[in-house]
PDB file of C-alpha atoms in Angstrom:
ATOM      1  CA  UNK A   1      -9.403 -26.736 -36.282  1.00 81.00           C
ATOM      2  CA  UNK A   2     -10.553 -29.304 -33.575  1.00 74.00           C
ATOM      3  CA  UNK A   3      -9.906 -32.159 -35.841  1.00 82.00           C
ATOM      4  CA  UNK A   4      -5.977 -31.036 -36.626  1.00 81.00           C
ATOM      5  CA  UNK A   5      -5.684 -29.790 -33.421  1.00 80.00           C
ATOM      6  CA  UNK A   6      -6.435 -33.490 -32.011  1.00 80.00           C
ATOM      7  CA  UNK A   7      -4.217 -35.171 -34.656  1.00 82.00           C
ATOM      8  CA  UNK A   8      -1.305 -32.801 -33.351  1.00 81.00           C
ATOM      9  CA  UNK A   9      -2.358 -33.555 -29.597  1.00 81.00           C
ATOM     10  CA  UNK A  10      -2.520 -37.020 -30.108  1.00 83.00           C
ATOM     11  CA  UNK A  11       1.093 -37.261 -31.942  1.00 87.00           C
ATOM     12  CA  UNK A  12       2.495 -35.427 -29.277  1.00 86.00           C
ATOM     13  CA  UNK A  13       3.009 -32.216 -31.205  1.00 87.00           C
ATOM     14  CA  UNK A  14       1.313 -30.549 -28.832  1.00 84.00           C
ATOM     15  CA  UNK A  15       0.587 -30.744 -25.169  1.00 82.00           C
ATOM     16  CA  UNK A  16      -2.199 -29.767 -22.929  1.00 77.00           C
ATOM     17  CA  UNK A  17      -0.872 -25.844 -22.769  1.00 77.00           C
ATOM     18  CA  UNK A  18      -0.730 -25.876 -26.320  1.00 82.00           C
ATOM     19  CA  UNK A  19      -4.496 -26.969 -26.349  1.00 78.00           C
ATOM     20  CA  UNK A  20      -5.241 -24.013 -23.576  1.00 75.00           C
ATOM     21  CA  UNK A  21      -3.556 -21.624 -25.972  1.00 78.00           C
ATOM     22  CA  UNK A  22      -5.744 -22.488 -29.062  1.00 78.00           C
ATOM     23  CA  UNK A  23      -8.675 -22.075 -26.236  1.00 76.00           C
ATOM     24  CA  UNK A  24      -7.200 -18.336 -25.418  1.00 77.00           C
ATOM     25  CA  UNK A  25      -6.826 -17.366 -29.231  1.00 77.00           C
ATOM     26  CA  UNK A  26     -10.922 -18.576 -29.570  1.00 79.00           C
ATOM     27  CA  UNK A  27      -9.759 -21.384 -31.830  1.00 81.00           C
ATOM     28  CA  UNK A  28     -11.200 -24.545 -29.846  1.00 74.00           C
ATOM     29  CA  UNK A  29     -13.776 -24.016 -26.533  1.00 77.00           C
ATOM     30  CA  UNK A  30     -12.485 -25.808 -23.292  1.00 71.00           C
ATOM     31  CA  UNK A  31     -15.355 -28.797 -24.320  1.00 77.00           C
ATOM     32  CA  UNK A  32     -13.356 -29.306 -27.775  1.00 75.00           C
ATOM     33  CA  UNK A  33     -10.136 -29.352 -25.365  1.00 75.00           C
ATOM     34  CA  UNK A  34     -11.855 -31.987 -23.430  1.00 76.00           C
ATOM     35  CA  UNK A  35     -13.238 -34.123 -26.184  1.00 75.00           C
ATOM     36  CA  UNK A  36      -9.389 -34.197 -27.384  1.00 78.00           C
ATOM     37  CA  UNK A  37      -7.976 -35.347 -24.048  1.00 74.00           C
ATOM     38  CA  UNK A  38     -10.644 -37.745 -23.417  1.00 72.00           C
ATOM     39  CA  UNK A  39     -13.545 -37.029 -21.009  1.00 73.00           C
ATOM     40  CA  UNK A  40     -11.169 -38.817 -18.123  1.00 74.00           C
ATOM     41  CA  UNK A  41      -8.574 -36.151 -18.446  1.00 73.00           C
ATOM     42  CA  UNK A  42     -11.222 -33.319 -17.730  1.00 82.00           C
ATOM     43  CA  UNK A  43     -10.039 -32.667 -14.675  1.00 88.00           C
ATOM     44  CA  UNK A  44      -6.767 -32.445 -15.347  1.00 89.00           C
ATOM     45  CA  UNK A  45      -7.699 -29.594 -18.286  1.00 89.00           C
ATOM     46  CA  UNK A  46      -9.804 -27.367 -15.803  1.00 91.00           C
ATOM     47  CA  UNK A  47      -6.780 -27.579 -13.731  1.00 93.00           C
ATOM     48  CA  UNK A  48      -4.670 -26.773 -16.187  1.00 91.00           C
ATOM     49  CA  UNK A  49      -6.311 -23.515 -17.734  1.00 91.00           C
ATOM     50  CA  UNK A  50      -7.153 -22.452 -14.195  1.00 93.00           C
ATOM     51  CA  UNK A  51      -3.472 -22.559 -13.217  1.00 94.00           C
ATOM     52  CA  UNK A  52      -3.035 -20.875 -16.237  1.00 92.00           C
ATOM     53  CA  UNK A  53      -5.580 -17.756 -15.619  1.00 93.00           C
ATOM     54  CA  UNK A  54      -4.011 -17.123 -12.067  1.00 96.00           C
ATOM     55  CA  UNK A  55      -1.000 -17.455 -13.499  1.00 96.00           C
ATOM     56  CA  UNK A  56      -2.229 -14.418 -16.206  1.00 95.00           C
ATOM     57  CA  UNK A  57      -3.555 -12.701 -13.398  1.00 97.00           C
ATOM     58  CA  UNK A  58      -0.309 -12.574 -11.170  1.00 98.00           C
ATOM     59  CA  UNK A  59       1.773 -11.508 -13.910  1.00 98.00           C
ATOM     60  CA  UNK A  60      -0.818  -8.806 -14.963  1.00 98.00           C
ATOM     61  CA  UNK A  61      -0.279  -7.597 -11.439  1.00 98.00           C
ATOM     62  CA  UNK A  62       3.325  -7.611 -11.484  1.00 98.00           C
ATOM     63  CA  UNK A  63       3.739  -6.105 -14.728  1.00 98.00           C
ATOM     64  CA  UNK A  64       1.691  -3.385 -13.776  1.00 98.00           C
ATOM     65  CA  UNK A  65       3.938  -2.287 -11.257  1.00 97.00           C
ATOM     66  CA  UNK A  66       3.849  -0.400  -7.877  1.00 97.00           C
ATOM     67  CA  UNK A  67       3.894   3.711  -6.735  1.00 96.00           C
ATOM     68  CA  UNK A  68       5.885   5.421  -4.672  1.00 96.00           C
ATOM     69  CA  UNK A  69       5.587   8.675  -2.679  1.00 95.00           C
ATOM     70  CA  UNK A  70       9.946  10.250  -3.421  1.00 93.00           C
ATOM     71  CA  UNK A  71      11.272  13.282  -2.550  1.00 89.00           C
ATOM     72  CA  UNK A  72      10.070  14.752  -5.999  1.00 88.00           C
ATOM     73  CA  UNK A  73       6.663  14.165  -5.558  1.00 91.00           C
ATOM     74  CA  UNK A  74       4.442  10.378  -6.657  1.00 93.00           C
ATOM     75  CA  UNK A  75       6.616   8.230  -9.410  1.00 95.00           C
ATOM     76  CA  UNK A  76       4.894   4.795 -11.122  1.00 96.00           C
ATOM     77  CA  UNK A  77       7.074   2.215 -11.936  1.00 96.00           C
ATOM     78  CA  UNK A  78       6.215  -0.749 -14.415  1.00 95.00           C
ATOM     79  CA  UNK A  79       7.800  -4.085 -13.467  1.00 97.00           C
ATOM     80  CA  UNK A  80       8.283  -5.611 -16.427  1.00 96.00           C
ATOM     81  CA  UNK A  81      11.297  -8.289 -17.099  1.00 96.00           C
ATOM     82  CA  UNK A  82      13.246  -5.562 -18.598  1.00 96.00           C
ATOM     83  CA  UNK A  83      12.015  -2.724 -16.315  1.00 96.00           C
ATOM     84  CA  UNK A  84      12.681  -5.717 -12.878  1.00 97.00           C
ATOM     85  CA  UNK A  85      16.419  -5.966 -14.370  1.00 97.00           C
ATOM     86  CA  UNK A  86      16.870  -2.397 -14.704  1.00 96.00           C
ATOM     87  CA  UNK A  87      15.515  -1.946 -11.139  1.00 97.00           C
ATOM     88  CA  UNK A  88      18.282  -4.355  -9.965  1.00 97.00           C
ATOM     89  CA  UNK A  89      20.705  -3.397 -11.652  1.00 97.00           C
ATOM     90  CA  UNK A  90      20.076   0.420  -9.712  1.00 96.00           C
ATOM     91  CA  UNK A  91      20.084  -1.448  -6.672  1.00 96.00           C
ATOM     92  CA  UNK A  92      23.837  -3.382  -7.697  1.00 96.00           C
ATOM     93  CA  UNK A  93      25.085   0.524  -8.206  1.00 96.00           C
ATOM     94  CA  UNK A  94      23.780   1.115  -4.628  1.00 93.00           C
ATOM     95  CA  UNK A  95      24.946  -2.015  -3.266  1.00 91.00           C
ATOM     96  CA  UNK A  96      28.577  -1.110  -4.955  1.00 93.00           C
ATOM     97  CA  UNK A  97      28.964   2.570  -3.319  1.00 93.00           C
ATOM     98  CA  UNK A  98      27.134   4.698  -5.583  1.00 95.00           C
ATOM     99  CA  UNK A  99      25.173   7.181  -4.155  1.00 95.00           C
ATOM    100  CA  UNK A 100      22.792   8.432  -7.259  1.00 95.00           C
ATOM    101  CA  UNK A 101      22.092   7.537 -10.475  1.00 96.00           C
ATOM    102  CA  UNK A 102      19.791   8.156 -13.577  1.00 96.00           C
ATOM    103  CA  UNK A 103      16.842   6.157 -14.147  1.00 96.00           C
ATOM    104  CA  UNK A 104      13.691   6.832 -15.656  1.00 94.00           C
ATOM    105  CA  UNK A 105      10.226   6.060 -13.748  1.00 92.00           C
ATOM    106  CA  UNK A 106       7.345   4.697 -16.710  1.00 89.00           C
ATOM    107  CA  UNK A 107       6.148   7.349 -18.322  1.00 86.00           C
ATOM    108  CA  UNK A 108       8.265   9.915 -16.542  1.00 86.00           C
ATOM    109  CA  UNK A 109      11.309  11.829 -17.475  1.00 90.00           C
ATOM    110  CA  UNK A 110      15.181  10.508 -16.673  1.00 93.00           C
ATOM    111  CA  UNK A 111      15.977  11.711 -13.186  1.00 94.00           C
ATOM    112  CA  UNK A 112      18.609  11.458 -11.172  1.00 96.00           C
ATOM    113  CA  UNK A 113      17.344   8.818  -7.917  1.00 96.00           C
ATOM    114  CA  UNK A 114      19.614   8.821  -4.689  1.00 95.00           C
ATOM    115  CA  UNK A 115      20.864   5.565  -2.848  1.00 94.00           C
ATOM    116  CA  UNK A 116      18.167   5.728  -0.486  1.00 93.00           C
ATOM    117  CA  UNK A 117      15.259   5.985  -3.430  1.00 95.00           C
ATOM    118  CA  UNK A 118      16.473   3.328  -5.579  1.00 95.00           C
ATOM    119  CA  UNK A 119      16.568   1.559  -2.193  1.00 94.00           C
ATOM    120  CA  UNK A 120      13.147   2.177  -2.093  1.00 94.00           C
ATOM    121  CA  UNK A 121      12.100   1.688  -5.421  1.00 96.00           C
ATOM    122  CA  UNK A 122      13.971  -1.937  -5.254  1.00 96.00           C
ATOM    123  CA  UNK A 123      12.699  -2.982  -1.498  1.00 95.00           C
ATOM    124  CA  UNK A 124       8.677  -1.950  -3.351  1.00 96.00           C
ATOM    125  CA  UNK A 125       9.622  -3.811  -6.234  1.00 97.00           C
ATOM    126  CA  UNK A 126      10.701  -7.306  -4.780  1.00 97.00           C
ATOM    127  CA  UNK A 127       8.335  -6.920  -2.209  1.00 96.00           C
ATOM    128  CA  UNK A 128       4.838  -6.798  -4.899  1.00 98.00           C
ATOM    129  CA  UNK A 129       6.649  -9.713  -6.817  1.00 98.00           C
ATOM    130  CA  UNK A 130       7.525 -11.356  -4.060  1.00 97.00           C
ATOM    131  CA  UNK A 131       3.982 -11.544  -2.582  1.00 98.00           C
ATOM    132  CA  UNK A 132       2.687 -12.102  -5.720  1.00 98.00           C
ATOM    133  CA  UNK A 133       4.677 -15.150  -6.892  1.00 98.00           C
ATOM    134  CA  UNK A 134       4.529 -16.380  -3.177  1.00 98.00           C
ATOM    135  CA  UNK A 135       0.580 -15.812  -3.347  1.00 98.00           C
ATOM    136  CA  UNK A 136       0.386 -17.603  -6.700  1.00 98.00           C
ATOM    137  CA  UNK A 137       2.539 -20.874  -5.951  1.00 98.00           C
ATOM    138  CA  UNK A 138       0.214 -20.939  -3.246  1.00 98.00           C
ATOM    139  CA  UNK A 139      -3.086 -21.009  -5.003  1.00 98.00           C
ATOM    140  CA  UNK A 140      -1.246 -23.262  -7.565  1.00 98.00           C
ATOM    141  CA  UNK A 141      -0.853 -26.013  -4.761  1.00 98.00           C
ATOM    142  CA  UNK A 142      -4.640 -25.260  -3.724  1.00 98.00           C
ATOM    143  CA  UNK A 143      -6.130 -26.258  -6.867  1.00 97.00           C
ATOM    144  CA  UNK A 144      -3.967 -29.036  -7.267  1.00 97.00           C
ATOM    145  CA  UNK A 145      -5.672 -29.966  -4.308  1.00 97.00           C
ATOM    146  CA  UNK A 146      -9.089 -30.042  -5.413  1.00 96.00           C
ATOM    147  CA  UNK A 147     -11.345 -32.837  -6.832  1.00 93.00           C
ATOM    148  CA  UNK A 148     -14.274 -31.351  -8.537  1.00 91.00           C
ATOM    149  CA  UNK A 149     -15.054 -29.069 -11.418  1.00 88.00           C
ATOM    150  CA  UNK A 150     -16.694 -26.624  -9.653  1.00 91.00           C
ATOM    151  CA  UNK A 151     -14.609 -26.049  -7.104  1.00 94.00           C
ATOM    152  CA  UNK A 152     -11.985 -25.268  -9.133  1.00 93.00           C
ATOM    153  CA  UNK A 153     -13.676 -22.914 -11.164  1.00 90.00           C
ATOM    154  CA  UNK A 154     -14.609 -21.137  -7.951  1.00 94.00           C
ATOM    155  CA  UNK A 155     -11.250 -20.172  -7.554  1.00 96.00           C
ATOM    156  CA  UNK A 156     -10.153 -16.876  -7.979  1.00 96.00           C
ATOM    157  CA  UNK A 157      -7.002 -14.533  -7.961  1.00 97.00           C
ATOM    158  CA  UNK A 158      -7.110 -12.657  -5.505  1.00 97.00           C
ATOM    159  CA  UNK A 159      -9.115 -14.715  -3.109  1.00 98.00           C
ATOM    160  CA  UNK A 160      -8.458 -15.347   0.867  1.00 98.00           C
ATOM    161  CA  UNK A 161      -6.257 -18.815   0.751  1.00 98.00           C
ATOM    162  CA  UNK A 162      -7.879 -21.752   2.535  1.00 97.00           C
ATOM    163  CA  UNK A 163      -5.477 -23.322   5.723  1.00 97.00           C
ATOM    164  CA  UNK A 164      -3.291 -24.457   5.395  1.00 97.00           C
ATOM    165  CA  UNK A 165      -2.164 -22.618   1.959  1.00 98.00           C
ATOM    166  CA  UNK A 166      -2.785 -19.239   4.524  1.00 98.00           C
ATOM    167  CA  UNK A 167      -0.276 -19.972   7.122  1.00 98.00           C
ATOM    168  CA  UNK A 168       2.337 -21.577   4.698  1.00 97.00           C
ATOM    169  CA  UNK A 169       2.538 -18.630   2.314  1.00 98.00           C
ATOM    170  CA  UNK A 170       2.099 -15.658   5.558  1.00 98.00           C
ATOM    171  CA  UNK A 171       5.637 -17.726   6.972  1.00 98.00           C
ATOM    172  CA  UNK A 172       7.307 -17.448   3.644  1.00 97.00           C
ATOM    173  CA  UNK A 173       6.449 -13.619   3.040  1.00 97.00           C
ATOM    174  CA  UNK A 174       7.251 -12.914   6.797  1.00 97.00           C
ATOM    175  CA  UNK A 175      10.823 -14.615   6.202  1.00 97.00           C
ATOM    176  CA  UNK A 176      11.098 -12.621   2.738  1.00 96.00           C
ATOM    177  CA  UNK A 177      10.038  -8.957   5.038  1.00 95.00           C
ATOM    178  CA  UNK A 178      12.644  -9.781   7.770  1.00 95.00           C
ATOM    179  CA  UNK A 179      15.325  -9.853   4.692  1.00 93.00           C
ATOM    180  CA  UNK A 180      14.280  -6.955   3.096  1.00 91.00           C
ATOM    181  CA  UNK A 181      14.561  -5.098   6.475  1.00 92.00           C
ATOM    182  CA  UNK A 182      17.839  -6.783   6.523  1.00 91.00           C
ATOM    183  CA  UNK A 183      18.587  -5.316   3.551  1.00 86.00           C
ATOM    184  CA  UNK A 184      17.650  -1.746   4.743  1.00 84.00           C
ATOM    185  CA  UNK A 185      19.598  -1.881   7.765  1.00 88.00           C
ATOM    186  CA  UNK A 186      22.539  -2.624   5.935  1.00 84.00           C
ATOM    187  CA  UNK A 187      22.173   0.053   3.646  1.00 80.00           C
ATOM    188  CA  UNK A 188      21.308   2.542   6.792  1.00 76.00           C
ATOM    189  CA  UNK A 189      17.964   3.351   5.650  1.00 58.00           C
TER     190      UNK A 189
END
């Protein structure tokens, strides 16, 4: 598999995140990945699949989705792509006049949610993707920083950002809070 996979690499069929792939499906190790790039490219392939695992990670986090305490008691909501359109697509009917509508929470029954709880469910939702896409671009540029091996396999979702990475991605999610408040005062809530 190395051998083809190399032949495919090296006539452009693939790229380097079709190499990490093969790596995630056990095909090829990250050393065969490295011995087809060419040990000067190493760097740039630790990178690479370390982007890629936060990148995993954030998305496992979004997808996962958020609770929240409604009048009828805890509801979980996933946040997938089709679950985040459905969410804003609530929030449009709010946004438009309506004052209810039906939805149905993940693994829960189809309820009717007022204005004020889709406007909850919708703040919750962009606010856990928000910080988490924020979070990740921002741990993205860190390890594009880095020069060594090790230090970018020390990196881990989740972990406190370095400075300036901290401050940077703190001013974007405070500017993202003031317009979901924003948001909220308009609606009244």
């Amino acid at each position: 598999m190395k051998e083809k996979l190399k032949a495919m690499y090296q006539s452009g069929v693939i790229d380097m995140n079709g190499l990490l792939k093969a790596v995630e499906r056990d095909w090829v190790t990250m050393e065969d990945v490295i011995e087809i790039v060419g040990e000067d490219n190493s760097l740039a392939v630790i990178k690479a699949a370390k982007i890629a695992e936060i990148s995993k990670s954030c998305n496992a986090i979004i997808v996962a989705g958020i609770d929240l305490e409604l009048t009828q008691g805890a509801v979980h909501f996933n946040l997938s792509i089709e679950d985040q359109a459905n969410i804003a697509n609530l929030f449009r009917v709010v946004e438009l006049g309506g004052t209810e509508f039906p939805y149905q929470s993940d693994g829960g029954v189809c309820r009717l949610y007022t204005a004020t709880e889709i406007a909850q469910i919708y703040i919750a939702a962009q606010t856990l993707i928000t910080t988490q896409t924020t979070y990740h671009n921002a741990l993205k540029a860190y390890v594009q920083s880095l020069d060594g091996a090790e230090e970018i396999s020390a990196v881990t979702y989740g972990m406190t950002l370095p400075e300036p990475y901290l401050s940077e991605m703190n001013a974007k999610l405070a500017v993202a809070q003031a317009q979901m408040n924003a948001i909220m005062a308009k609606l009244g809530n």
